[in-house]
């Protein structure tokens, strides 16, 4: 039976039925089948093949070259403060890292290996260029980007240096793709309609007169539509007209959405405490989770968005509004400012002896997008100078996003305090890993959740406990541990996505609850316990949570439900 057809048929009937309960029930049931089918596509290929494991083993450590993040950031701030113009910045980053982590590979260590492979080749080619090395005064390297700062000398031709950087990038990209293909890795990529199917478009680059310009140029390359093997470095100057047009388009889309009072009334759009009207965090979350590339048609994509909107807001939404929100969010996402970290923290899960406690801070991407939307709604679009308008927009966005980073750092400190462990948690971006010296028993896990429940937003902490031994007592191979952590995190995400909604657990109430996954792995799957902290669910809510959790266990062979553990 084609449940997608049922879903689309239900949508057309819905135009006649309106808010009829029977229509809502039919739509939700049909879309549940579509969602389940789509979820089964994610991380479908086996990335534990001998070839893949050999690739991961080969690139399990990074080659940093002359990278010194602290020095780079100091020089970057000096250039910004003094308005230095005799510098050239270059930025190259993995533009599809989130997709690789969440829905293609499902193993963060494998994605790290992919990045390390590219970076090793880039650093080698960079070192082989005397013209660039002579001018290189700052190099930054993190999990997905490499950033360079060149000090220009008297008589230097900026365009010529940009060309040499582009040559290094293209040579590196070609070498990366050749090895990736020869390792048999491309066959593991599932059929999709976006750039993920082409590894030559994974790492994209840009250049500019400052670090932000270079990063924005690199992000602009995401929408350039390069043919396979034809990606090139884009300069910020050649992107000014495009970025200016995008900023005005973003505001135009927002103003169009603001005119629809029904969107504001339903909660799809939100008026902030400072007066801006932008999509709500819940709506942003929908747009982040449901991707056009995961759907076979626009009709299917619209059906999935509409079904989720029905669940969260108990409201319908037109195809026109779905398109406007989708384009608006995509354009917002394309100008997310770069994150700078003074040092890269390398986490070796093979060192864990007493188990792994993983924390992923949920909603950071949503919060960043929300703050970007607020910032851009306050820009003076009457400004005639395109570069000044862009500068104003980027500065406002950066200031707002910096507040999200500050909140994230506070949450990290709260987690470290709550864990009450001698070993401090190792953080990388919005992910953290704690490797206790001794195995945590149930009471210790409950204690952690009780402490985190005292924070203002307990749901922000996506906590998972993963043993370092199979249930048989045999140690889990180091290379397999990352995928076990990712699987536990995925279960928590899916569970929360299933039980939160206007007719289920209201999103504001759900934010007061914390779900933690306790994984006891077996060779073929494992047993999973669910620990619930924060606000106590009602009996009906607990029944729904348990049913949803058990259903998730049925989706993968070898996975079984353990127990519900209370930590109120």
C-alpha positions in Angstrom: 0.0 0.0 0.0 1.3 3.5 -0.9 0.9 5.5 2.3 2.3 8.6 0.6 -0.6 8.6 -1.8 -3.0 8.3 1.1 -1.3 11.2 2.8 -1.5 13.4 -0.3 -5.2 12.4 -0.8 -5.9 13.2 2.8 -4.4 16.7 2.2 -6.7 17.3 -0.8 -9.7 16.1 1.2 -8.7 18.3 4.1 -9.4 21.4 2.0 -13.1 20.3 2.1 -13.1 18.8 5.7 -11.2 21.7 7.3 -10.5 21.0 11.0 -12.6 17.9 11.1 -11.2 15.4 13.7 -11.6 12.5 11.4 -9.4 14.2 8.8 -6.7 14.9 11.4 -6.7 11.3 12.5 -6.5 10.0 8.9 -3.7 12.4 8.1 -1.7 11.6 11.2 -1.9 7.9 10.6 -0.9 8.2 6.9 1.9 10.5 7.7 3.2 8.3 10.4 3.7 5.6 7.8 5.5 8.1 5.5 7.7 9.3 8.4 8.5 5.7 9.4 9.5 4.9 5.9 11.7 8.0 5.5 13.3 7.3 8.9 14.3 3.9 7.7 16.3 5.5 4.9 18.6 7.3 7.3 22.0 5.7 7.8 20.9 2.7 5.8 24.3 1.7 4.4 26.8 -0.2 6.4 29.7 2.2 7.2 31.5 -0.6 9.0 32.8 -2.4 5.9 36.5 -3.4 5.9 37.3 -0.6 3.4 35.5 2.0 5.5 37.2 0.8 8.7 40.6 0.9 7.0 39.9 4.5 5.9 38.8 5.5 9.4 41.9 3.9 10.9 44.2 5.6 8.5 42.7 9.1 9.3 41.9 8.7 13.0 44.3 11.5 13.9 44.4 15.0 12.4 47.4 16.7 10.6 47.3 20.2 12.0 50.2 21.8 10.0 51.0 25.2 11.5 47.6 25.7 13.0 47.5 27.9 16.1 43.9 28.8 16.8 44.7 31.3 19.6 47.1 33.2 17.5 44.8 33.3 14.5 41.9 34.6 16.7 44.2 37.3 18.2 45.3 38.5 14.7 41.7 38.3 13.5 40.5 40.6 16.3 43.4 43.0 15.7 42.6 43.3 12.0 39.0 44.0 12.8 39.8 46.6 15.4 42.5 48.4 13.3 40.7 48.0 10.0 43.7 46.3 8.4 43.3 46.0 4.6 46.7 44.4 3.7 45.5 41.0 4.7 43.9 38.1 2.8 41.7 35.5 4.5 40.8 32.1 3.2 38.2 29.6 4.5 37.4 26.0 3.6 35.0 23.9 5.5 32.9 20.7 5.3 29.6 22.2 4.2 27.6 18.9 4.7 29.0 17.8 8.1 25.6 17.9 9.9 24.0 15.8 7.2 26.8 13.3 7.2 26.6 13.0 11.0 22.8 12.8 11.3 21.5 11.0 8.2 24.3 9.6 6.0 27.1 8.1 8.1 25.8 8.1 11.7 29.3 7.8 13.0 31.1 11.0 14.2 34.5 9.3 14.2 34.0 8.4 10.5 33.1 11.9 9.7 36.1 13.1 11.6 38.2 10.7 9.4 36.7 12.2 6.3 37.6 15.7 7.5 41.1 14.6 8.5 41.7 13.1 5.1 40.9 16.4 3.4 42.9 18.4 5.9 46.0 16.2 5.7 46.0 16.7 1.9 45.3 20.4 2.2 48.1 21.0 4.7 50.6 19.0 2.5 49.7 21.0 -0.6 49.8 24.3 1.4 53.3 23.5 2.7 54.4 22.9 -0.9 53.6 26.5 -1.9 56.4 28.8 -1.0 54.5 31.9 -2.2 51.7 31.2 0.3 53.8 29.9 3.1 56.0 33.1 3.0 52.9 35.2 3.7 51.0 32.9 6.1 50.8 34.5 9.5 47.8 32.7 10.9 46.2 29.3 10.5 43.1 28.0 12.3 41.9 24.4 12.2 38.9 22.8 13.8 36.8 19.7 13.1 35.3 21.0 9.8 37.2 24.2 8.8 40.6 25.4 7.9 41.1 29.2 7.9 44.2 31.1 6.8 45.4 34.6 7.3 47.9 36.0 4.8 49.9 39.2 5.4 50.3 40.9 2.0 53.7 42.3 1.1 54.4 45.5 -0.9 53.5 45.0 -4.5 51.5 41.8 -4.0 48.7 41.1 -6.4 45.8 40.0 -4.3 44.1 38.3 -7.2 47.2 36.2 -8.0 47.4 35.0 -4.4 43.7 34.1 -4.4 44.3 32.1 -7.5 47.2 30.2 -5.9 45.0 29.4 -2.9 42.3 28.2 -5.3 44.8 25.9 -6.9 45.8 24.4 -3.6 42.1 23.9 -2.8 41.3 22.3 -6.2 44.3 20.0 -6.0 43.3 18.9 -2.5 39.7 18.4 -3.4 40.6 16.2 -6.4 43.0 14.1 -4.3 40.4 13.7 -1.6 37.7 12.6 -4.0 40.0 10.2 -5.8 41.0 8.4 -2.6 37.4 8.4 -1.2 36.1 6.8 -4.4 39.0 4.3 -4.7 38.3 3.2 -1.1 34.8 2.1 -2.1 33.1 4.8 0.0 30.9 6.5 -2.6 28.8 3.4 -3.0 27.7 3.8 0.7 26.0 7.2 0.0 22.3 6.7 -0.4 20.3 8.2 -3.4 19.4 11.9 -2.6 18.6 15.1 -4.5 21.1 17.3 -2.7 24.9 18.0 -2.7 25.6 15.1 -0.4 25.7 12.6 -3.3 28.8 14.4 -4.7 31.9 14.3 -2.4 33.6 16.9 -4.7 31.0 19.4 -3.3 31.5 18.6 0.4 34.4 20.9 1.1 33.8 24.5 -0.2 36.0 27.5 0.0 36.0 31.3 0.0 38.2 34.3 0.4 37.9 37.9 1.6 39.5 40.8 3.4 38.5 39.5 6.8 37.6 36.2 8.4 33.9 36.8 8.2 34.0 37.8 4.6 35.9 34.6 3.7 33.5 32.4 5.6 30.4 34.1 4.0 32.0 33.5 0.6 32.6 29.9 1.4 29.0 29.6 2.5 27.8 31.3 -0.6 29.5 28.5 -2.6 26.9 26.1 -1.2 24.3 27.6 -3.6 26.7 28.0 -6.5 25.5 24.6 -8.1 29.0 23.4 -9.1 29.1 20.5 -11.5 30.9 17.4 -10.2 34.6 18.2 -9.8 34.2 21.9 -10.7 34.0 23.5 -7.3 36.2 26.6 -6.9 37.0 29.2 -4.4 34.6 32.2 -4.4 35.8 35.7 -3.5 33.6 37.8 -1.2 33.7 40.8 -3.7 32.0 38.7 -6.4 29.4 37.7 -3.9 28.4 41.1 -2.7 25.5 41.6 -5.1 24.2 38.1 -4.3 24.4 38.4 -0.5 22.8 41.9 -0.7 19.9 40.4 -2.8 19.6 37.5 -0.4 19.4 39.8 2.7 16.6 41.8 1.0 14.9 38.6 -0.1 15.0 37.3 3.5 13.3 40.4 4.8 10.7 40.3 2.0 9.8 36.7 2.9 9.5 37.6 6.6 7.2 40.6 5.8 5.1 38.4 3.6 4.7 35.8 6.4 4.0 38.6 9.0 0.9 39.6 7.0 -0.7 36.3 7.6 -2.4 36.7 11.0 -3.3 33.1 11.2 0.4 32.1 11.4 0.9 34.4 14.4 -2.3 33.2 16.1 -1.3 29.5 15.8 2.2 30.0 17.1 3.9 29.2 13.8 5.1 32.9 13.9 6.0 34.5 17.2 6.2 38.1 18.4 9.3 38.4 20.6 9.6 40.5 23.8 11.4 43.1 21.8 8.8 43.3 19.1 10.2 41.3 16.2 7.8 38.9 14.4 9.7 35.8 13.3 9.1 32.0 13.0 8.8 30.3 16.4 11.5 28.0 17.7 9.2 25.0 17.3 8.6 25.9 13.6 12.3 26.4 13.1 12.8 22.9 14.5 10.4 21.5 12.0 12.3 23.2 9.1 15.6 21.9 10.4 14.4 18.3 10.7 12.4 17.8 7.6 14.5 18.3 4.4 13.4 18.5 0.8 16.4 16.3 -0.1 14.9 13.4 1.9 11.6 13.6 -0.1 10.8 12.3 -3.5 8.7 15.3 -4.5 7.5 18.7 -3.3 4.1 17.2 -2.6 5.7 14.7 -0.2 7.7 17.4 1.5 4.7 19.7 1.9 2.7 16.7 3.3 5.4 16.0 6.0 5.6 19.7 7.0 1.9 20.0 7.1 1.5 16.9 9.2 4.1 18.1 11.7 2.5 21.6 11.9 -0.8 19.9 12.6 0.8 17.9 15.5 2.7 20.9 17.0 0.3 23.8 16.5 -3.1 22.1 15.7 -3.3 24.3 12.7 -3.2 23.9 8.9 -0.7 25.7 6.7 -0.8 26.5 3.0 1.7 25.4 0.3 2.6 29.0 -0.2 3.5 29.5 3.4 5.4 26.3 3.5 7.4 27.4 0.5 8.1 30.9 2.0 9.1 29.4 5.4 11.4 26.9 3.7 13.2 29.4 1.5 13.4 31.9 4.4 15.0 29.3 6.7 17.4 28.1 4.0 18.6 31.6 3.3 19.0 32.3 7.0 21.0 29.1 7.4 23.3 30.0 4.5 24.6 33.1 6.4 25.2 31.5 9.8 28.3 33.1 11.2 31.4 31.0 11.9 32.2 29.6 15.3 35.7 30.1 16.6 37.2 27.9 19.3 40.6 28.6 20.8 41.6 25.0 20.8 40.3 21.7 19.3 39.5 19.0 21.8 40.2 15.6 20.4 38.1 12.8 22.1 39.4 9.3 22.0 36.5 7.0 23.0 38.9 4.1 23.1 40.2 5.5 26.4 36.9 5.0 28.1 36.9 2.3 30.8 34.0 2.9 33.1 31.4 3.7 30.4 30.6 6.8 28.3 28.3 9.6 29.4 27.5 11.7 26.3 25.7 15.1 26.4 24.5 16.8 23.3 23.0 20.3 23.8 19.8 20.2 21.8 18.3 23.3 20.2 21.5 25.2 19.7 21.0 25.3 16.0 17.4 26.4 16.5 18.4 29.1 18.9 21.1 30.4 16.5 18.6 30.6 13.6 16.0 32.3 15.8 18.6 34.9 16.9 19.7 35.4 13.3 16.1 36.0 12.3 15.7 38.6 15.1 18.9 40.3 14.1 18.1 40.6 10.4 14.6 42.0 11.1 16.3 45.0 12.7 18.6 45.9 9.8 18.1 49.2 8.0 17.3 48.0 4.5 17.0 51.6 3.2 20.8 51.8 3.4 22.0 52.4 -0.2 25.6 51.2 0.3 25.5 47.4 -0.2 28.7 46.7 1.7 27.6 48.8 4.6 24.3 47.1 4.7 25.9 43.7 4.7 28.4 44.8 7.4 25.5 46.0 9.6 23.6 42.8 9.0 26.6 40.5 9.8 27.5 42.5 12.9 23.9 42.3 14.3 23.8 38.5 13.5 27.1 37.9 15.2 26.2 39.8 18.3 22.9 37.8 18.7 24.6 34.5 18.0 27.3 35.3 20.5 24.6 35.3 23.2 23.6 31.8 22.2 27.3 30.7 22.6 27.4 32.3 26.0 24.3 30.3 27.0 25.9 27.2 25.7 29.0 27.7 27.7 26.9 28.2 30.8 25.1 24.9 30.1 28.5 23.2 29.8 29.5 24.5 33.2 26.2 23.3 34.6 26.7 19.8 33.2 30.2 19.6 34.7 28.9 20.7 38.1 26.0 18.3 37.9 28.2 15.3 37.0 30.3 15.7 40.1 33.1 13.7 38.6 36.8 14.1 39.0 37.3 13.8 35.2 36.0 16.9 33.5 33.8 16.5 30.4 35.6 17.0 27.1 33.5 19.4 24.9 33.7 19.9 21.1 31.2 22.4 19.9 27.8 21.4 21.3 28.8 17.8 22.1 30.4 16.6 25.3 31.9 13.3 26.4 32.5 12.3 30.0 34.5 9.1 30.6 34.2 8.2 34.3 36.9 6.3 36.1 34.4 3.8 37.4 31.1 2.4 36.1 28.0 4.5 36.9 25.2 2.6 38.6 21.5 3.5 38.3 21.5 5.9 41.3 24.4 8.0 39.9 22.6 8.4 36.6 19.4 9.4 38.4 21.3 11.9 40.4 22.7 13.5 37.3 19.3 14.0 35.8 17.9 15.4 39.1 20.7 18.0 39.1 20.2 18.9 35.4 16.4 19.2 36.0 17.1 22.2 38.3 18.3 24.2 35.3 16.0 26.6 33.4 15.7 24.3 30.4 16.3 20.6 31.3 15.4 19.4 27.8 18.5 21.2 26.4 20.6 18.3 27.8 20.4 15.3 25.6 22.1 12.7 27.8 23.0 9.2 26.9 24.8 6.5 28.9 26.7 3.9 26.8 28.6 0.9 28.3 32.0 0.2 27.0 31.4 -3.5 27.2 28.8 -5.7 25.4 26.3 -7.5 27.6 28.5 -10.5 27.3 31.4 -8.7 29.0 33.5 -8.4 25.9 35.0 -4.9 25.3 33.3 -2.9 22.5 35.9 -2.0 19.8 37.0 1.6 20.0 36.0 2.3 16.4 32.4 1.1 17.1 31.8 3.2 20.2 31.0 6.4 18.4 28.2 4.8 16.4 26.7 3.4 19.6 26.6 6.8 21.1 25.0 8.3 17.9 22.4 5.6 18.0 21.4 6.4 21.6 21.2 10.1 20.7 19.1 9.3 17.7 16.6 7.4 19.9 16.2 10.3 22.2 15.6 12.7 19.3 13.1 10.4 17.7 11.3 9.8 21.0 11.0 13.6 21.8 9.8 14.2 18.2 7.1 11.6 18.6 5.6 12.6 21.9 5.7 16.4 21.7 2.8 18.2 20.1 -0.4 20.2 20.7 -2.5 17.1 21.2 0.3 15.2 23.0 2.8 16.8 25.4 2.8 20.6 24.8 6.3 21.8 23.7 6.6 24.3 26.6 5.9 21.6 29.1 8.2 19.1 27.3 11.0 21.6 27.8 10.8 20.9 31.5 11.3 17.2 31.0 14.6 15.5 30.4 14.9 12.1 28.7 18.1 10.1 29.0 18.9 6.9 27.1 20.7 4.2 29.0 22.3 1.7 26.5 23.4 -1.8 27.3 24.9 -2.8 23.9 24.9 -6.3 22.5 26.8 -7.5 19.4 23.6 -7.3 17.3 21.9 -4.4 19.0 21.2 -3.9 22.7 18.8 -3.2 25.5 17.8 0.4 26.1 16.4 1.9 29.3 14.7 5.3 29.4 15.4 7.6 32.4 13.0 10.5 32.8 13.7 13.5 34.9 12.3 17.0 35.4 8.6 17.6 35.4 6.8 14.3 36.1 4.6 13.1 33.2 0.9 12.3 33.9 -0.1 8.6 33.8 -1.5 9.1 30.3 1.7 10.9 29.1 3.9 8.2 30.6 1.9 5.5 28.9 2.3 7.3 25.6 6.1 7.8 26.2 6.6 4.1 27.0 4.6 3.0 23.9 6.6 5.3 21.6 9.9 4.2 23.2 9.0 0.5 22.7 8.0 1.2 19.0 11.4 2.7 18.4 13.0 -0.5 19.6 11.0 -2.4 17.0 12.6 -0.5 14.1 16.0 -2.1 14.4 16.7 -5.8 14.7 18.4 -6.8 17.9 17.2 -3.8 19.9 14.9 -4.4 22.9 13.1 -2.3 25.5 14.5 -2.5 29.0 12.7 -0.3 31.6 11.5 3.2 32.4 13.5 4.7 35.3 12.2 7.7 37.2 14.5 10.5 38.3 12.2 13.2 39.6 
